[in-house]
mmCIF file of C-alpha atoms and ligand atoms in Angstrom:
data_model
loop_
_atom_site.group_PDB
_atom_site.id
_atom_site.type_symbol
_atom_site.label_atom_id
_atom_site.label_comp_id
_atom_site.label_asym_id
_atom_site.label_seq_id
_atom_site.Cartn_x
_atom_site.Cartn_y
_atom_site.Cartn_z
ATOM 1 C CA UNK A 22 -50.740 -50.549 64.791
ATOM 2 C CA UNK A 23 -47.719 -50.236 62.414
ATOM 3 C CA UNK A 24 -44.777 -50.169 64.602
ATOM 4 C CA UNK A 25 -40.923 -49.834 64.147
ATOM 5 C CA UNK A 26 -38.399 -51.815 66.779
ATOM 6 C CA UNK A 27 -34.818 -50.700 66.515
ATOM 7 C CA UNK A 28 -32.353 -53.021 68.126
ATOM 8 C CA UNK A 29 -32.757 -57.360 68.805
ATOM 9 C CA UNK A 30 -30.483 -57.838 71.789
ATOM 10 C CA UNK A 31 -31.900 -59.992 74.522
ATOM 11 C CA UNK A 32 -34.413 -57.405 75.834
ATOM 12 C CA UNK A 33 -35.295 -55.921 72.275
ATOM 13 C CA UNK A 34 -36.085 -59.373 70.724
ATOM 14 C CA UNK A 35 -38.498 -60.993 73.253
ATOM 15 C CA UNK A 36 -39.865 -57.543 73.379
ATOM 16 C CA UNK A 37 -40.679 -57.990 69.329
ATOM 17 C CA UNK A 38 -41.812 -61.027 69.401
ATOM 18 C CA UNK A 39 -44.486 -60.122 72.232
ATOM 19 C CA UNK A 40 -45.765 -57.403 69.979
ATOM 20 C CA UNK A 41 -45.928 -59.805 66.987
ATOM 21 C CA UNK A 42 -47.466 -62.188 68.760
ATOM 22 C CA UNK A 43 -49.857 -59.761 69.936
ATOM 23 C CA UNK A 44 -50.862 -58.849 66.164
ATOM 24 C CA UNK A 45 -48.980 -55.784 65.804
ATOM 25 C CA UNK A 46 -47.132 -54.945 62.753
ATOM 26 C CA UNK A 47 -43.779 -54.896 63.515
ATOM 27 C CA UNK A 48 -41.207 -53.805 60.674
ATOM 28 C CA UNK A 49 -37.199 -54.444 62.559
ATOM 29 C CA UNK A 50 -33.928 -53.267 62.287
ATOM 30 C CA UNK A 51 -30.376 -54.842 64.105
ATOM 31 C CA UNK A 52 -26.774 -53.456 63.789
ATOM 32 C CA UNK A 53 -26.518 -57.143 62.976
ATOM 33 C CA UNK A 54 -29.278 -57.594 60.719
ATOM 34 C CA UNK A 55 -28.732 -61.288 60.017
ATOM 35 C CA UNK A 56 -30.502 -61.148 64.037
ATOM 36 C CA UNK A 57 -33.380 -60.082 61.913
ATOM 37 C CA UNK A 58 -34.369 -63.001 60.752
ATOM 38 C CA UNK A 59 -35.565 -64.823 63.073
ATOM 39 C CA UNK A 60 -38.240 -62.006 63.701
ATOM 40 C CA UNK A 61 -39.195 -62.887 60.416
ATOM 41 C CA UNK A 62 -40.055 -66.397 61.206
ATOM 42 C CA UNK A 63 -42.865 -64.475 63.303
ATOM 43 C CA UNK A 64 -44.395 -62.582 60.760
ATOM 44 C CA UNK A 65 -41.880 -59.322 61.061
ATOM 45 C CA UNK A 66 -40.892 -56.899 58.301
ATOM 46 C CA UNK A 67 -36.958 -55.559 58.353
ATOM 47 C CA UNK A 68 -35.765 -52.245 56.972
ATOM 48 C CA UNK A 69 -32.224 -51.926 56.032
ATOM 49 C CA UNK A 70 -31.518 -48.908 58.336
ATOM 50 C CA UNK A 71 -33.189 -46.952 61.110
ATOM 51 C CA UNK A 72 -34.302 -44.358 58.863
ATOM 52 C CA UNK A 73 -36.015 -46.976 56.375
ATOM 53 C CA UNK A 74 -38.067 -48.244 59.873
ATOM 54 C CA UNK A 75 -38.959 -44.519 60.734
ATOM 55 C CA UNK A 76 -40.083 -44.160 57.593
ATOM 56 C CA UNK A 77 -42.160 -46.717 57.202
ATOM 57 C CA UNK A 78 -43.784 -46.457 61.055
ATOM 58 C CA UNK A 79 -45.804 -43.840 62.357
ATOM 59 C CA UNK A 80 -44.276 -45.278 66.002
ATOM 60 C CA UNK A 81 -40.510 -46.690 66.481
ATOM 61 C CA UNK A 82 -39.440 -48.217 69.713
ATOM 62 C CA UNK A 83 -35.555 -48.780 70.257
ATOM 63 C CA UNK A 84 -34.215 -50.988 72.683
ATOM 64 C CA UNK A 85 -30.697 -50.661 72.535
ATOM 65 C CA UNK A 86 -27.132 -51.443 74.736
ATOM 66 C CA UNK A 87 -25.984 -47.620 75.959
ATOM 67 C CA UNK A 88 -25.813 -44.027 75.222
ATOM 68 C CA UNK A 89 -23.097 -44.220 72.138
ATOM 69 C CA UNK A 90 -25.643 -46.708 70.672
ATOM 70 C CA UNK A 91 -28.842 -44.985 71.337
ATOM 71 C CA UNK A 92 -27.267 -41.748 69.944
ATOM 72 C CA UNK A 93 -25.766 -43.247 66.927
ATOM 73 C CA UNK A 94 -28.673 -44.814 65.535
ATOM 74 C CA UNK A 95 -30.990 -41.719 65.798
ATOM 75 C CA UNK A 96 -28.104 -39.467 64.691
ATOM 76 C CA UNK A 97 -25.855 -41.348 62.361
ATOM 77 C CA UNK A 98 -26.474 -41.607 58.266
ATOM 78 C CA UNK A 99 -29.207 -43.831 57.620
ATOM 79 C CA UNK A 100 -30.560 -43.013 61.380
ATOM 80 C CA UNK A 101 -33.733 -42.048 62.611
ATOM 81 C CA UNK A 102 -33.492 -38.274 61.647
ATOM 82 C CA UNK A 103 -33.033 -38.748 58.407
ATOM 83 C CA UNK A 104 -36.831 -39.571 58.406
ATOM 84 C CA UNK A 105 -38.324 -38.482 61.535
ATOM 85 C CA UNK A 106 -41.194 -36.065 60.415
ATOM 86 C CA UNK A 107 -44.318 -34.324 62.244
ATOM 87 C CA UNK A 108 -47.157 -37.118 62.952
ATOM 88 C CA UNK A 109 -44.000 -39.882 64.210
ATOM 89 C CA UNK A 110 -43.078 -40.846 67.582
ATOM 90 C CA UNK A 111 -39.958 -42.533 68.746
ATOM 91 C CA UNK A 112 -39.707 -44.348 71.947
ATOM 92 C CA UNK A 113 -36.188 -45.250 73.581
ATOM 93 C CA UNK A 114 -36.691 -48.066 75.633
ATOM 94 C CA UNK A 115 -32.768 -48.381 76.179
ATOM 95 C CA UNK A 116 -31.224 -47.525 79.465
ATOM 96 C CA UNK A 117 -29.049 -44.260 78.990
ATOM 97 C CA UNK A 118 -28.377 -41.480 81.449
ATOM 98 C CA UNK A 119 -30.527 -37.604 81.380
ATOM 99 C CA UNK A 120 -28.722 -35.614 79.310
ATOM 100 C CA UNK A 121 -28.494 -38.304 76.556
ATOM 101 C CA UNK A 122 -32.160 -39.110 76.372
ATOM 102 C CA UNK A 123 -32.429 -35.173 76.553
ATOM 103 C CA UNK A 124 -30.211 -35.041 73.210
ATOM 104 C CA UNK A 125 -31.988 -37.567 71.559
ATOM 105 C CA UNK A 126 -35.497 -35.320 72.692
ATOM 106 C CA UNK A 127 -34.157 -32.489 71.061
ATOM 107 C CA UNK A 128 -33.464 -34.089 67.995
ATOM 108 C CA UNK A 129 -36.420 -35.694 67.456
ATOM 109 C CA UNK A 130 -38.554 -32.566 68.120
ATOM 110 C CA UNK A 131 -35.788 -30.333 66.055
ATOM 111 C CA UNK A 132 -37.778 -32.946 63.016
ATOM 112 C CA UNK A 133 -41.253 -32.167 64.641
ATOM 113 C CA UNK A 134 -41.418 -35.388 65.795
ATOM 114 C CA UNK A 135 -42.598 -36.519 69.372
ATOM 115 C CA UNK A 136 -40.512 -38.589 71.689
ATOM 116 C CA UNK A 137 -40.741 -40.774 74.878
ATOM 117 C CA UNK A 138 -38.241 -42.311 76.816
ATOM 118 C CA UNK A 139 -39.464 -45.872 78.369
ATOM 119 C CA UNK A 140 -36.456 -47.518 79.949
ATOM 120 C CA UNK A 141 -37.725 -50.770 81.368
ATOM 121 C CA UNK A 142 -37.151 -52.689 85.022
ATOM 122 C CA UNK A 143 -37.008 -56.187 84.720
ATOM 123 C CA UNK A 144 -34.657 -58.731 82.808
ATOM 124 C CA UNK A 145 -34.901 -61.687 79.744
ATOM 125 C CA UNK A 146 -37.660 -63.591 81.825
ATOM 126 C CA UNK A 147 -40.160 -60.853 82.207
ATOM 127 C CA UNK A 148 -39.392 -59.267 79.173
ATOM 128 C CA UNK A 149 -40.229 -62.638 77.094
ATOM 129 C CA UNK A 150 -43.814 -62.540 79.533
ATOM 130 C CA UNK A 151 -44.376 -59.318 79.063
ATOM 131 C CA UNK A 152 -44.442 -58.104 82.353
ATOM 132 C CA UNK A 153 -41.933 -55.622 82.339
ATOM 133 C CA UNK A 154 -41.989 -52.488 84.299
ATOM 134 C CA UNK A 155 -41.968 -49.573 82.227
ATOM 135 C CA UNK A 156 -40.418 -45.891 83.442
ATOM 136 C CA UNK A 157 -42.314 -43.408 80.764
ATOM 137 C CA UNK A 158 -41.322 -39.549 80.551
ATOM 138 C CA UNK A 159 -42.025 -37.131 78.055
ATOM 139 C CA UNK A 160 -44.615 -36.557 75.606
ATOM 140 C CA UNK A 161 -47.806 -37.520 77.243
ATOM 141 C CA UNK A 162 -50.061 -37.476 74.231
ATOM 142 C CA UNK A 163 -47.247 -39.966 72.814
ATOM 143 C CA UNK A 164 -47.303 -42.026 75.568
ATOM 144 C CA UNK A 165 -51.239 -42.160 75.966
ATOM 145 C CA UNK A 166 -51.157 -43.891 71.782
ATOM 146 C CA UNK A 167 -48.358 -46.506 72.544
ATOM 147 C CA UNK A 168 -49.754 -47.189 75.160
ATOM 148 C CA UNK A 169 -51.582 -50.587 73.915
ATOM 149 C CA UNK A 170 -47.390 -51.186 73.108
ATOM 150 C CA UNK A 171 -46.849 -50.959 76.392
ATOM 151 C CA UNK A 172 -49.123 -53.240 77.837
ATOM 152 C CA UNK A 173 -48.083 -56.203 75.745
ATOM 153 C CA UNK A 174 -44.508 -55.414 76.821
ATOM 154 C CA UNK A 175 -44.942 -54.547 80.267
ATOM 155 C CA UNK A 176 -47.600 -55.570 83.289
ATOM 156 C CA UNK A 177 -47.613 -51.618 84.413
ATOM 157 C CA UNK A 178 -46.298 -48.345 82.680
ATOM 158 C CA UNK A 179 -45.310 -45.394 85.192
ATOM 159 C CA UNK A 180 -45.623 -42.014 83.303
ATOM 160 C CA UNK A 181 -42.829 -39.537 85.382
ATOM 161 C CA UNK A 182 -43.569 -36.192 83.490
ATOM 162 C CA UNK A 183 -40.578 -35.021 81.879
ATOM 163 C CA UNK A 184 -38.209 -36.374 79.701
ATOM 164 C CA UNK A 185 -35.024 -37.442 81.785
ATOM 165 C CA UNK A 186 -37.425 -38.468 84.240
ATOM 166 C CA UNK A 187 -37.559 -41.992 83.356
ATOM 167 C CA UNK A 188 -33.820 -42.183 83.013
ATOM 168 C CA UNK A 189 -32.928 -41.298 86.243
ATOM 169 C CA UNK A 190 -35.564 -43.703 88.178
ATOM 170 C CA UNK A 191 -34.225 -46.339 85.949
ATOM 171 C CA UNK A 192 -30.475 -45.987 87.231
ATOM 172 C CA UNK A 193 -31.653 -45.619 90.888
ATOM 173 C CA UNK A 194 -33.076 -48.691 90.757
ATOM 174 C CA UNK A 195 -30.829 -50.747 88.895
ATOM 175 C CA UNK A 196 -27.743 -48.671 91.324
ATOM 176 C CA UNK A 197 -29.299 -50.725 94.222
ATOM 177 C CA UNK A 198 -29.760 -53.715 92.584
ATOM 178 C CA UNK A 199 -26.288 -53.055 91.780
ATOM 179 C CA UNK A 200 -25.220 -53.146 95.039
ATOM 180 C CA UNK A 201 -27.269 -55.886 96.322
ATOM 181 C CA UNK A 202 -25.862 -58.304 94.119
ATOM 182 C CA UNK A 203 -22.639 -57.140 95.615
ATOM 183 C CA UNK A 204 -23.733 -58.200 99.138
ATOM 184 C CA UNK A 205 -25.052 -60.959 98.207
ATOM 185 C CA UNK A 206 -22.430 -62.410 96.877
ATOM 186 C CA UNK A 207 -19.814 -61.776 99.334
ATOM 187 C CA UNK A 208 -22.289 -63.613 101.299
ATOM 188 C CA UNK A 209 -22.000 -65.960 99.653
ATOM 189 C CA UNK A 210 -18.172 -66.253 99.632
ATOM 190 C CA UNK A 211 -17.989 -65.801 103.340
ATOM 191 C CA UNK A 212 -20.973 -68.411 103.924
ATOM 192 C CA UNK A 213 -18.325 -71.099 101.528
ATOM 193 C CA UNK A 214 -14.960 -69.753 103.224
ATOM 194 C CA UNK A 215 -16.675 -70.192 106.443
ATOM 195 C CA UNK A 216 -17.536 -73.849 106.095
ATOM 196 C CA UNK A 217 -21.284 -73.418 105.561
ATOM 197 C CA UNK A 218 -23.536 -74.467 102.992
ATOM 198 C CA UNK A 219 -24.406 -71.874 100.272
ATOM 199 C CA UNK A 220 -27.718 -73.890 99.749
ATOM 200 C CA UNK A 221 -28.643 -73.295 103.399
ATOM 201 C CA UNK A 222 -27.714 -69.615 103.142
ATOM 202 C CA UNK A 223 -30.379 -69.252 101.059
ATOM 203 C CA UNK A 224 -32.691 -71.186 102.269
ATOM 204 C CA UNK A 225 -32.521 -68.963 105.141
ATOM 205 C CA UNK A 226 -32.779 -65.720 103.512
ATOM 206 C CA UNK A 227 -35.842 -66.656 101.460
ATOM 207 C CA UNK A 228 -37.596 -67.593 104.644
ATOM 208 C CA UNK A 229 -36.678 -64.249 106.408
ATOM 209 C CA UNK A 230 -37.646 -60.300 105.855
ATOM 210 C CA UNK A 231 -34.363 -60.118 102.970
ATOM 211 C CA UNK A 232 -35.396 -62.399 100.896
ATOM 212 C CA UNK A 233 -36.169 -60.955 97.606
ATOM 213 C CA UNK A 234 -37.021 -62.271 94.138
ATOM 214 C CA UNK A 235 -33.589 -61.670 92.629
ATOM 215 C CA UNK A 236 -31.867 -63.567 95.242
ATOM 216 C CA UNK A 237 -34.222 -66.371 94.634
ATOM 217 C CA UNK A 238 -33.967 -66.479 91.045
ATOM 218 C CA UNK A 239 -30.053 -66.311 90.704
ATOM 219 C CA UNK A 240 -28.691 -67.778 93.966
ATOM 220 C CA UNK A 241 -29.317 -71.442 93.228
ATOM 221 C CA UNK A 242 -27.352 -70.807 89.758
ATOM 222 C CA UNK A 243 -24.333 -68.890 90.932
ATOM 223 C CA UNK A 244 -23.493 -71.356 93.736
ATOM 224 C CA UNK A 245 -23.410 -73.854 90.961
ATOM 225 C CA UNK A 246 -20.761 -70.832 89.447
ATOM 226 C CA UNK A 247 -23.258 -70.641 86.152
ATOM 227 C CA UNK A 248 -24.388 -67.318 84.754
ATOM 228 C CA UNK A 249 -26.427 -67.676 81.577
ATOM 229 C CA UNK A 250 -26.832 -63.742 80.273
ATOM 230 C CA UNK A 251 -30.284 -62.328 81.202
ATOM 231 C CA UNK A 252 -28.794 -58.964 82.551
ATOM 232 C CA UNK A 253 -25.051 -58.919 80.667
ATOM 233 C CA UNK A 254 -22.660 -57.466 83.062
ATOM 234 C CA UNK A 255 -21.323 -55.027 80.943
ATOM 235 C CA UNK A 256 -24.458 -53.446 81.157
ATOM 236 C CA UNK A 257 -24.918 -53.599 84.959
ATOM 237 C CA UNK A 258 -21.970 -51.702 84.842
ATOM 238 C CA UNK A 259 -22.629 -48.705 82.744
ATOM 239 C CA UNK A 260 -25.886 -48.201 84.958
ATOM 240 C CA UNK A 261 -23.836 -48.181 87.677
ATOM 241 C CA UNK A 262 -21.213 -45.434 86.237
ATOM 242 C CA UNK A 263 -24.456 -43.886 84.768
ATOM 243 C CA UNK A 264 -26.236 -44.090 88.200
ATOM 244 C CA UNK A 265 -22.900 -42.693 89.882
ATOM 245 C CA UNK A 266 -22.699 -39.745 87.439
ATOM 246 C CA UNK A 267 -25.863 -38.879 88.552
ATOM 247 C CA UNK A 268 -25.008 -38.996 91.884
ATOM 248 C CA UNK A 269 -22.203 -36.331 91.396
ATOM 249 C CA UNK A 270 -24.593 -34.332 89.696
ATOM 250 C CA UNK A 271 -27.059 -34.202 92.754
ATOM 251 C CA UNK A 272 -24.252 -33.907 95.080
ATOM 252 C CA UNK A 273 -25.333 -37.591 96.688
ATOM 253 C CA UNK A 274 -22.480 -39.440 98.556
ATOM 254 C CA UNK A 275 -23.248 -43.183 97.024
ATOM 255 C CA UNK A 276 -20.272 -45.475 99.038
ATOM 256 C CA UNK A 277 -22.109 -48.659 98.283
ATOM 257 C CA UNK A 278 -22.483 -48.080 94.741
ATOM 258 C CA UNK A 279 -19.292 -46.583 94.260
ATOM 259 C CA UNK A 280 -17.624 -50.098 96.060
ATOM 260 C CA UNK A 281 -20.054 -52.522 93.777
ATOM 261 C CA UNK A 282 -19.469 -50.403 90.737
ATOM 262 C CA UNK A 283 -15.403 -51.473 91.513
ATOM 263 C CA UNK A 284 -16.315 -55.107 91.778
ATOM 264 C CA UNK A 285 -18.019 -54.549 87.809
ATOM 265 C CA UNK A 286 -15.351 -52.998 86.594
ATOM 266 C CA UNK A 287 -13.049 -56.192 88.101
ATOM 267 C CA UNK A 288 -15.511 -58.182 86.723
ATOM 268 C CA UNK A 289 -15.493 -56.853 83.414
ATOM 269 C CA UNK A 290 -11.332 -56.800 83.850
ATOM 270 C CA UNK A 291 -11.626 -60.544 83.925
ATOM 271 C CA UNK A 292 -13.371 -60.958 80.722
ATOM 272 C CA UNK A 293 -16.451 -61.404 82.275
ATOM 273 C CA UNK A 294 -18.878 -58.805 80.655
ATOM 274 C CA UNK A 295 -20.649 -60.608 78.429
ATOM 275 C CA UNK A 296 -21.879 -63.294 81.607
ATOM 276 C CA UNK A 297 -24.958 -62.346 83.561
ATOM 277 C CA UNK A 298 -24.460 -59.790 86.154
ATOM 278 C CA UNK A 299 -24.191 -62.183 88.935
ATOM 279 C CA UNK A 300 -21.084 -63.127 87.733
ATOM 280 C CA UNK A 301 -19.730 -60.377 89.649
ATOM 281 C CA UNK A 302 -19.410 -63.729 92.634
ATOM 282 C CA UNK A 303 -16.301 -64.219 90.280
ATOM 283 C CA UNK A 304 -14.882 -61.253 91.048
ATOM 284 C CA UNK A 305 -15.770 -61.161 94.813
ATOM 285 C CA UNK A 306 -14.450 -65.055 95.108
ATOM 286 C CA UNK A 307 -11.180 -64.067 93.261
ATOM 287 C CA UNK A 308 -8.966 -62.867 95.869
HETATM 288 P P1 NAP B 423 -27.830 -56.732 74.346
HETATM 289 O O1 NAP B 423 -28.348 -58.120 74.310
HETATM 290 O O2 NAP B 423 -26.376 -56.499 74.566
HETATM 291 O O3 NAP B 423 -28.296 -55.985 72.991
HETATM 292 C C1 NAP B 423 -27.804 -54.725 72.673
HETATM 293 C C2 NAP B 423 -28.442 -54.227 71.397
HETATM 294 O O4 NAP B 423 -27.853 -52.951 71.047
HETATM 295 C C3 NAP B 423 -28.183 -55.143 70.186
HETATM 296 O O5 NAP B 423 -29.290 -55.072 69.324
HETATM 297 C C4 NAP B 423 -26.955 -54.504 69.562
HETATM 298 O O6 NAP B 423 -26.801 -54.802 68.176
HETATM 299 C C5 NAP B 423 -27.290 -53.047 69.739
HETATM 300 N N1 NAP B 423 -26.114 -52.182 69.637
HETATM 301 C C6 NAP B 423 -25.010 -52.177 70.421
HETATM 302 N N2 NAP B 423 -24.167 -51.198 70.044
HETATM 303 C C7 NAP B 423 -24.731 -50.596 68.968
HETATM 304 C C8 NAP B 423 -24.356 -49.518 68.116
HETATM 305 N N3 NAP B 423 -23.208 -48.848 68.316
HETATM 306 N N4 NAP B 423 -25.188 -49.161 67.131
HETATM 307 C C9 NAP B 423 -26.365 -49.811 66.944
HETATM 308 N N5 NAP B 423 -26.789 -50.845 67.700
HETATM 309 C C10 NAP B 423 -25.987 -51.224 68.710
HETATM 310 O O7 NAP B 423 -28.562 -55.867 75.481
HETATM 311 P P2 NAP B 423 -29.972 -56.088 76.184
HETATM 312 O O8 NAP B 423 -29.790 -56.932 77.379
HETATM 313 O O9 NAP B 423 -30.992 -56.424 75.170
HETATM 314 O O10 NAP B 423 -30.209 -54.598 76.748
HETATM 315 C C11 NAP B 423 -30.658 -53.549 75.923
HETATM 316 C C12 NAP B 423 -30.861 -52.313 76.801
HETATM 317 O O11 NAP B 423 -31.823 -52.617 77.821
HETATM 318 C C13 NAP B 423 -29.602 -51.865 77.561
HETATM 319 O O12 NAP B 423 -29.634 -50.469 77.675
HETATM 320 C C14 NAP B 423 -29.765 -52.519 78.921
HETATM 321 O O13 NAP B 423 -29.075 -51.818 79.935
HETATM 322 C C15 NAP B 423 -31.264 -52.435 79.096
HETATM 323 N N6 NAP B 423 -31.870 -53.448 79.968
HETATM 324 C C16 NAP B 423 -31.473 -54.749 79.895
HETATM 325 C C17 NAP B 423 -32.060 -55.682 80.734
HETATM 326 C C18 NAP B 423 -31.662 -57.134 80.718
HETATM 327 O O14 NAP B 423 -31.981 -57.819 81.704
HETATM 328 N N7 NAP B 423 -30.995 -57.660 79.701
HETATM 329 C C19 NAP B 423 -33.075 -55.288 81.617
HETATM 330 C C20 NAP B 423 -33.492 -53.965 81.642
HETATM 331 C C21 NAP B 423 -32.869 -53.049 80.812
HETATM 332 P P3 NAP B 423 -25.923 -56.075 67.690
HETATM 333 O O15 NAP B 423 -26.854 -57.243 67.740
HETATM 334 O O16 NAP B 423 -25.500 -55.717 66.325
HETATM 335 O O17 NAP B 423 -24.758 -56.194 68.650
#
């Protein structure tokens, strides 16, 4: 399968390399495009723009940082558009909010293209295994092609009927993991402040019913105050403004969220948006 991949940030370039790997054809494109290159070393193509990729592929995938980004490359000269045609399908793997996904929809299918959204759950380490979990909406028949895509980049696709779909179950669930990495981190603190080990804070909580594979995974390096990007905190953050938009929208009270979504936006404040998301314990520990 001749396939297009749009975008070679953390998620986007283990996600290539899977497919490569996997003997797809995979021709790439990066804002960056030196990042191309090292997707070359694995047998990839590049095209100079978005619309060279579209219109080389009968399927492009994008995996890109937020809305301005997803829109720009599908809208902007030299952007998917510009070659989008009946018979291609584009699939935004990118986490943006409804009504962008929507606009990027109706611009696709304006071309007579078909379009899917696919935002993923799950960060660098799954993504470079492949077991991502993927949120499909929108064009089923689209969907039911890529779907050999899908299951080298994922280890189970949900399909969730119309686009938008996928969007939204993408922000819930990164809105509460959000806020749990809120709590857990002034737990953290207080466990320190308190004169208690950290290390034996979570050696309880992995033993007990709260004990969850996030907490597991990042714990042992933000007591040590490290926080390698896998899930850049800048990002966190939009999902959580994205996940609180929706909120108003729905006429949802989110308190939590609304609190943790503060804490990213301190976070961020201190120059920390670039770090892993955990390194919102900064910004709790920071009086
Ligand atoms: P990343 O490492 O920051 O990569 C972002 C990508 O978007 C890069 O390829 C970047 O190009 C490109 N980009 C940014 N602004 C652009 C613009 N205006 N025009 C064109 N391209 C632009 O992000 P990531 O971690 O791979 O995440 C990608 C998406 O997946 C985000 O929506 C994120 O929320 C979501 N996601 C991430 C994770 C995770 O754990 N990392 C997990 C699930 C979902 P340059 O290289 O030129 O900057």
């Amino acid at each position: 399968m001749e396939l297009g991949f749009l975008g070679l940030g953390i998620m986007g370039k283990a996600m290539a390399v899977n497919l490569l790997k996997s003997g797809f054809n995979v021709t790439v494109w990066n804002r960056t495009l030196s990042k191309c290159e090292e997707l070359v070393a694995y047998g990839a193509s590049v095209g100079n723009t978005p619309a060279e990729v579209v219109k080389k592929c009968k399927y492009t995938i994008a995996m890109l940082a937020d809305p301005p980004a997803a829109l720009s490359v599908v809208f902007d000269k030299g952007g998917v558009l510009e070659e989008m045609c009946s018979g291609k399908g584009y699939i935004d793997m990118s986490t943006v909010d409804a009504a962008t996904s929507t606009k990027i929809y109706e611009g696709i299918i304006s071309k007579g293209g078909r379009f899917v959204e696919a935002p993923v759950s799950g960060s660098k380490k799954p993504a470079e295994d492949g077991q991502l979990i993927i949120l499909a909406a929108g064009d089923k028949s689209l969907h039911d092609e890529v779907m050999p895509a899908f299951d080298v980049m994922g280890k189970k696709t949900f399909f969730l009927g119309d686009v938008g779909n996928g969007a939204k179950m993408k922000l819930v669930v990164n809105m509460i993991m959000g806020s749990m990495v809120n709590a857990f981190s002034e737990g953290l603190v207080l466990t320190d402040k308190s004169g208690l080990s950290q290390q034996t804070l979570l050696d309880v909580l992995e033993l007990g019913g709260i004990g969850n594979p996030m907490f597991k995974l990042k714990g042992p390096a933000m007591i040590q105050q490290k926080f390698p990007p896998a899930f850049p905190l800048k990002h966190q953050q939009k999902d959580m403004r994205l996940a609180l938009a929706l909120g108003d929208d729905v006429g949802v009270s989110m308190p939590v969220a609304a609190a943790a979504n503060e804490v990213f936006k301190k976070a961020r404040s201190m120059g920390l948006g670039d770090h892993d998301f955990s390194a919102v314990y900064q910004a709790v520990k920071e009086p």
